[in-house]
Amino acid sequence: MTDSVPENTPVAPEGFVEPAAYDPRAVERKWRERWADRASNRADIDGASRPYYALMMFPYPSAEGLHVGNLFAFTGNDIFARFQRLQGLDVFQPMGFDAFGIHSENYALKVGVHPMELIPANIANFTRQLQRAGLMIDWSRTVDTTHPSYYKWTQWVFLQLLKRGLAFKKKAAVNWCPNDKTVLANEQVENGRCERCGALVEQRLLEQWFFRITDYAERLLNNLDGLDWSKTTTTAQRAWIGKSEGAQIRFRVLNPLEDAGSAAVHVTSEVATGSREIRVFTTRPDTIFGATYVVLAPEHPLLDAITSFEQRDEVSAYRTQASKQDLIARKTNKEKTGVFTGSYAVNPATGELIPVWTADYVLMEYGTGAIMAVPGHDERDFEFATKFALPIERVVIGGGDTARTPLQAAFVDDGDGRLCNSEQFNGLLVGEAKLQITEWLARKHAAESVVNYRLHDWCISRQRYWGPPIPVIYCDACGTVPVPEKDLPVLLPNIQDFKPDDSGVSPLARHEEWSRVPCPACGAAARRETDVSDTFLDSGWYFLRYPSVGRDDVPFDSTITQKWLPVSSYIGGNEHAVLHLLYSRFLTMVLHDAGHVGFDEPFTKFRAHGMIIREGAKMSKSKGNVVNPDEYFESWGADTFRTYLMFLGPFEEGGDFRDGGISGVKSFLNRLWISVRDSTTSGEPDREVLRKLHQTIRKVGEDIPKLSYNTAIAAMMECLNTVRRGERQAHRAEVLPLVQLVSPFAPHIAEELWEMLGHQTSIFEAGWPPYDVSLASQETVTIAVQVGGKTRGTVSVPPGAVESDVMAAAMADPAIAKFMVGTPKKIIFVPKRLLNVVL
RNA sequence: GCGAGAGUGGCGGAACUGGCAGACGCGCAGGACUUAGGAUCCUGUGGGGCAACCCGUCCGGGUUCGACUCCCGGCUUUCGCACCA
């Protein structure tokens, strides 16, 4: 390791007493122990008068131990939390472990150790590392999602949703990961691959438990406006919810057998009735006159019924082929394919017969699974129509085109385009036409305005072992029966053969001794649900549990919850923008509506931190560039490591970890140590140093709430440089507040120096140092003097100096005066900033 | 393709609301103290001239007395979504 030579070698000459050198290991050990003895990180949950709940996203306790990314986030939160405490607030900063889930289970399978043994060991290791980092965590209230005392209430949350009809079981095409052998939520599929293991995700038709998050789509979207969140996060949530407004339009299908002879007949715009009707969703109802064909997704339930006898084989072959495709092939291969069904539908606007096709570029999961194709004004339809020689018609003009200008490509602009070839709607702006045409079709009962969301219901069943069993019992007589709340938790049995298989059911299903139970309603023989729930259900409510840890009779105490929640500030990674953060909001809304909590948003303030990379590249095990915190704690100390992480770059943007840079921070703390150790109480503090000090107190106090930690640290370094200029001895009053400023960043050394300065109690009891406004404001200001916009020099004047004062000062400086030739045409004066003389 | 960011010395990064570009740190060069220095301190460090000055914040235009900052066009890059109708 880099800094491995002991601090005090070689031995000093005899008789010479070396003053105490900064030894981070000793200092940090001492304060770790003292904090633990004094229980100084514990929040007074019941008695607090100014509660402040500073939350960080709890980690998954991996076997590898704490990742620097975790530490970066936690340190950033800790600084913020300690700062709030120094402001006099009762800060509660808890920590927990998100230990259920595929990750742990896969690791357990790999190393051949049961997760019930593995997880406690990992948690112990994490706890040790987190304590080594000096985080102000209240270790008396931790959460472990795999402990029955926690997942009992996770199951309770499930039952609340079930009670309200928000949890339901349905057979649906779901994402199946063939490697992890379980279904995945939509949010866990990235580019058609499992976000966990990267395997190509397949579609399977399985019966699964879902949460009706789509019922809350509008609220999840609207509430975003009132949240103080990182913009990147709200933007991602808006995109994920994906609201689009448009129309649902009905196309009557002619029966391919009964109406075979009438295909040539021009059908006038009669009301389309009967069951043979295709509903499409479109955001462009204005282009209805250009709809020249209709497309159904290959999975569309109507497809069989409308396919003509002649086309039956071809359609069913296409359908089979489409179902075999994995998601990634279907979504990335943009080459259009499809087949004609042999049927025709009536365009409700024109009354013309248009062919019905099936093609896999239409997705069953979005909208109605069917579209009206307008090749003239949609790129995908254009491509398809070109390939299959279907008619392309222009119904919108813009940019100098006329109604007859041929379309070389789809014209999709809906800004200032106007309609053409659309009968009475010709000439209307697209926006106006959308409204009028929808209304016109609605009068003919062929359309209605609808809002569509991209958001899907949340699939929460997992065919795995390592999770909370879904608390439901199936009885032949009573059907699906919820496990009574008094019978919770449904304990996860300790089984040895927990390896998942390809059967589509959980390994728990192999254990009848567990799954066979009497029906809670009628007592007849029944069986348990054998799926477990998604990890994101565990983490979807953990913030409610922390303050109430210890209460076994309720998931969260209502008085405590009312006092401490919603969470005051939340810091975490943006990788959870559409997972954890969306699910937590949803569950909170449900619990609010059920009367369990008095708020419907869990996190009023959220900040996404940036990512730490190393020497320009992402850290990964395969690259071998992973930073092991233990090594850095050991060779540099936690204070230096923490401060360095915060100094790397802006907290919300992350930074580049370079080993070289850490020495600067170590040197800063070391010099602070020396300055305090050697400080004196005799004489008067230097006025210029005091000015700098008070400016720094102001600056750091402004930067920390903005999470601008890197600039706060820079300001403290600058201040210390002023204090120590030329190896001068510092006056105690010059360094004491500086120690206080450093304390949120480097708490151990700050406590030690505070004690060296004669204090008996913790520095965190002392509050934040106030600054003297007159000292913090500048005595003189430097004003830039420009001639014709070019800076020619600077002058030093009192802050109150007016234009004439500055002008006089400028003329007194020959280096500036020599540029002032002739009469000024114009003089711009900005007080405290600059003087610009235009000649 | 759509959406949201970002582009500043050898490097990480500063710069309020349009007002001295490069704070702070690393690295580098030189020096002091010292048995020693990997401690501490001092000096220098965007480029060109080595002086007066000139040129410099991705590129090209524009607004302005004045632009890293605002506007228009383009390039590069990170992240999110992506056949979403």
PDB file of N, CA and C in Angstrom, chain A residues 97-100 115-116 119-120 123 142-155 466-469 489-492 538 541 545 549 552:
ATOM      1  N   PHE A  97     -30.418  -3.136   5.793  1.00  0.00           N
ATOM      2  CA  PHE A  97     -29.870  -4.029   4.783  1.00  0.00           C
ATOM      3  C   PHE A  97     -30.971  -4.663   3.949  1.00  0.00           C
ATOM      4  N   ASP A  98     -30.832  -4.489   2.663  1.00  0.00           N
ATOM      5  CA  ASP A  98     -31.813  -4.982   1.709  1.00  0.00           C
ATOM      6  C   ASP A  98     -31.328  -6.344   1.235  1.00  0.00           C
ATOM      7  N   ALA A  99     -31.562  -7.360   2.050  1.00  0.00           N
ATOM      8  CA  ALA A  99     -30.792  -8.587   1.888  1.00  0.00           C
ATOM      9  C   ALA A  99     -31.517  -9.745   1.211  1.00  0.00           C
ATOM     10  N   PHE A 100     -32.798  -9.563   0.922  1.00  0.00           N
ATOM     11  CA  PHE A 100     -33.488 -10.595   0.150  1.00  0.00           C
ATOM     12  C   PHE A 100     -33.143 -10.415  -1.329  1.00  0.00           C
ATOM     13  N   PRO A 115     -28.229 -18.969   2.292  1.00  0.00           N
ATOM     14  CA  PRO A 115     -28.333 -17.522   2.523  1.00  0.00           C
ATOM     15  C   PRO A 115     -28.649 -17.174   3.977  1.00  0.00           C
ATOM     16  N   MET A 116     -29.308 -18.093   4.680  1.00  0.00           N
ATOM     17  CA  MET A 116     -29.607 -17.798   6.083  1.00  0.00           C
ATOM     18  C   MET A 116     -28.341 -17.738   6.932  1.00  0.00           C
ATOM     19  N   ILE A 119     -26.089 -14.261   4.930  1.00  0.00           N
ATOM     20  CA  ILE A 119     -26.524 -12.872   5.110  1.00  0.00           C
ATOM     21  C   ILE A 119     -26.083 -12.279   6.450  1.00  0.00           C
ATOM     22  N   PRO A 120     -26.256 -12.989   7.558  1.00  0.00           N
ATOM     23  CA  PRO A 120     -25.794 -12.391   8.830  1.00  0.00           C
ATOM     24  C   PRO A 120     -24.297 -12.075   8.808  1.00  0.00           C
ATOM     25  N   ILE A 123     -23.820  -8.958   6.737  1.00  0.00           N
ATOM     26  CA  ILE A 123     -24.309  -7.781   7.457  1.00  0.00           C
ATOM     27  C   ILE A 123     -23.296  -7.377   8.527  1.00  0.00           C
ATOM     28  N   THR A 142     -31.883  -0.684  13.344  1.00  0.00           N
ATOM     29  CA  THR A 142     -31.553  -1.109  12.001  1.00  0.00           C
ATOM     30  C   THR A 142     -32.628  -2.051  11.484  1.00  0.00           C
ATOM     31  N   VAL A 143     -32.595  -2.224  10.183  1.00  0.00           N
ATOM     32  CA  VAL A 143     -33.593  -3.047   9.534  1.00  0.00           C
ATOM     33  C   VAL A 143     -32.887  -4.098   8.685  1.00  0.00           C
ATOM     34  N   ASP A 144     -33.358  -5.321   8.772  1.00  0.00           N
ATOM     35  CA  ASP A 144     -32.842  -6.393   7.922  1.00  0.00           C
ATOM     36  C   ASP A 144     -34.073  -7.009   7.268  1.00  0.00           C
ATOM     37  N   THR A 145     -34.195  -6.810   5.965  1.00  0.00           N
ATOM     38  CA  THR A 145     -35.435  -7.205   5.294  1.00  0.00           C
ATOM     39  C   THR A 145     -35.677  -8.706   5.342  1.00  0.00           C
ATOM     40  N   THR A 146     -34.631  -9.483   5.666  1.00  0.00           N
ATOM     41  CA  THR A 146     -34.803 -10.939   5.671  1.00  0.00           C
ATOM     42  C   THR A 146     -35.211 -11.465   7.044  1.00  0.00           C
ATOM     43  N   HIS A 147     -35.262 -10.580   8.013  1.00  0.00           N
ATOM     44  CA  HIS A 147     -35.637 -11.016   9.358  1.00  0.00           C
ATOM     45  C   HIS A 147     -37.168 -11.105   9.460  1.00  0.00           C
ATOM     46  N   PRO A 148     -37.685 -12.191  10.071  1.00  0.00           N
ATOM     47  CA  PRO A 148     -39.147 -12.331  10.161  1.00  0.00           C
ATOM     48  C   PRO A 148     -39.831 -11.121  10.797  1.00  0.00           C
ATOM     49  N   SER A 149     -39.128 -10.445  11.722  1.00  0.00           N
ATOM     50  CA  SER A 149     -39.750  -9.284  12.358  1.00  0.00           C
ATOM     51  C   SER A 149     -39.939  -8.151  11.366  1.00  0.00           C
ATOM     52  N   TYR A 150     -39.217  -8.196  10.249  1.00  0.00           N
ATOM     53  CA  TYR A 150     -39.426  -7.200   9.202  1.00  0.00           C
ATOM     54  C   TYR A 150     -40.392  -7.725   8.141  1.00  0.00           C
ATOM     55  N   TYR A 151     -40.118  -8.915   7.624  1.00  0.00           N
ATOM     56  CA  TYR A 151     -40.941  -9.330   6.475  1.00  0.00           C
ATOM     57  C   TYR A 151     -42.359  -9.726   6.863  1.00  0.00           C
ATOM     58  N   LYS A 152     -42.552  -9.939   8.168  1.00  0.00           N
ATOM     59  CA  LYS A 152     -43.924 -10.057   8.655  1.00  0.00           C
ATOM     60  C   LYS A 152     -44.748  -8.873   8.147  1.00  0.00           C
ATOM     61  N   TRP A 153     -44.142  -7.698   8.204  1.00  0.00           N
ATOM     62  CA  TRP A 153     -44.866  -6.488   7.819  1.00  0.00           C
ATOM     63  C   TRP A 153     -44.826  -6.236   6.318  1.00  0.00           C
ATOM     64  N   THR A 154     -43.842  -6.803   5.663  1.00  0.00           N
ATOM     65  CA  THR A 154     -43.853  -6.746   4.198  1.00  0.00           C
ATOM     66  C   THR A 154     -45.070  -7.525   3.694  1.00  0.00           C
ATOM     67  N   GLN A 155     -45.298  -8.669   4.356  1.00  0.00           N
ATOM     68  CA  GLN A 155     -46.476  -9.470   4.003  1.00  0.00           C
ATOM     69  C   GLN A 155     -47.758  -8.724   4.368  1.00  0.00           C
ATOM     70  N   TRP A 466     -35.477 -17.067  -2.063  1.00  0.00           N
ATOM     71  CA  TRP A 466     -34.988 -16.095  -1.089  1.00  0.00           C
ATOM     72  C   TRP A 466     -35.797 -14.793  -1.099  1.00  0.00           C
ATOM     73  N   GLY A 467     -36.994 -14.884  -0.526  1.00  0.00           N
ATOM     74  CA  GLY A 467     -37.861 -13.717  -0.441  1.00  0.00           C
ATOM     75  C   GLY A 467     -38.985 -14.014   0.531  1.00  0.00           C
ATOM     76  N   PRO A 468     -39.809 -13.036   0.836  1.00  0.00           N
ATOM     77  CA  PRO A 468     -40.928 -13.294   1.732  1.00  0.00           C
ATOM     78  C   PRO A 468     -42.027 -14.047   0.987  1.00  0.00           C
ATOM     79  N   PRO A 469     -42.492 -15.184   1.526  1.00  0.00           N
ATOM     80  CA  PRO A 469     -43.587 -15.897   0.860  1.00  0.00           C
ATOM     81  C   PRO A 469     -44.812 -14.990   0.739  1.00  0.00           C
ATOM     82  N   PRO A 489     -45.855 -13.716  10.720  1.00  0.00           N
ATOM     83  CA  PRO A 489     -45.402 -13.896   9.342  1.00  0.00           C
ATOM     84  C   PRO A 489     -45.612 -15.313   8.829  1.00  0.00           C
ATOM     85  N   VAL A 490     -45.721 -15.446   7.532  1.00  0.00           N
ATOM     86  CA  VAL A 490     -45.604 -16.756   6.913  1.00  0.00           C
ATOM     87  C   VAL A 490     -44.100 -16.971   6.797  1.00  0.00           C
ATOM     88  N   LEU A 491     -43.575 -17.820   7.672  1.00  0.00           N
ATOM     89  CA  LEU A 491     -42.115 -17.988   7.726  1.00  0.00           C
ATOM     90  C   LEU A 491     -41.574 -18.667   6.484  1.00  0.00           C
ATOM     91  N   LEU A 492     -40.456 -18.177   6.046  1.00  0.00           N
ATOM     92  CA  LEU A 492     -39.739 -18.818   4.952  1.00  0.00           C
ATOM     93  C   LEU A 492     -39.029 -20.025   5.553  1.00  0.00           C
ATOM     94  N   ASP A 538     -39.866  -5.248  -0.505  1.00  0.00           N
ATOM     95  CA  ASP A 538     -39.162  -5.086   0.772  1.00  0.00           C
ATOM     96  C   ASP A 538     -38.700  -3.642   0.946  1.00  0.00           C
ATOM     97  N   TRP A 541     -41.068   0.060   1.474  1.00  0.00           N
ATOM     98  CA  TRP A 541     -41.677   0.654   2.672  1.00  0.00           C
ATOM     99  C   TRP A 541     -40.726   0.731   3.863  1.00  0.00           C
ATOM    100  N   ARG A 545     -40.441   1.888   8.533  1.00  0.00           N
ATOM    101  CA  ARG A 545     -40.140   0.994   9.645  1.00  0.00           C
ATOM    102  C   ARG A 545     -39.088   1.565  10.602  1.00  0.00           C
ATOM    103  N   VAL A 549     -38.735   0.741  14.741  1.00  0.00           N
ATOM    104  CA  VAL A 549     -38.066  -0.534  15.016  1.00  0.00           C
ATOM    105  C   VAL A 549     -38.183  -0.830  16.509  1.00  0.00           C
ATOM    106  N   ASP A 552     -43.275  -4.586  17.872  1.00  0.00           N
ATOM    107  CA  ASP A 552     -43.609  -5.843  17.199  1.00  0.00           C
ATOM    108  C   ASP A 552     -45.096  -5.986  16.906  1.00  0.00           C
TER     109      ASP A 552
END
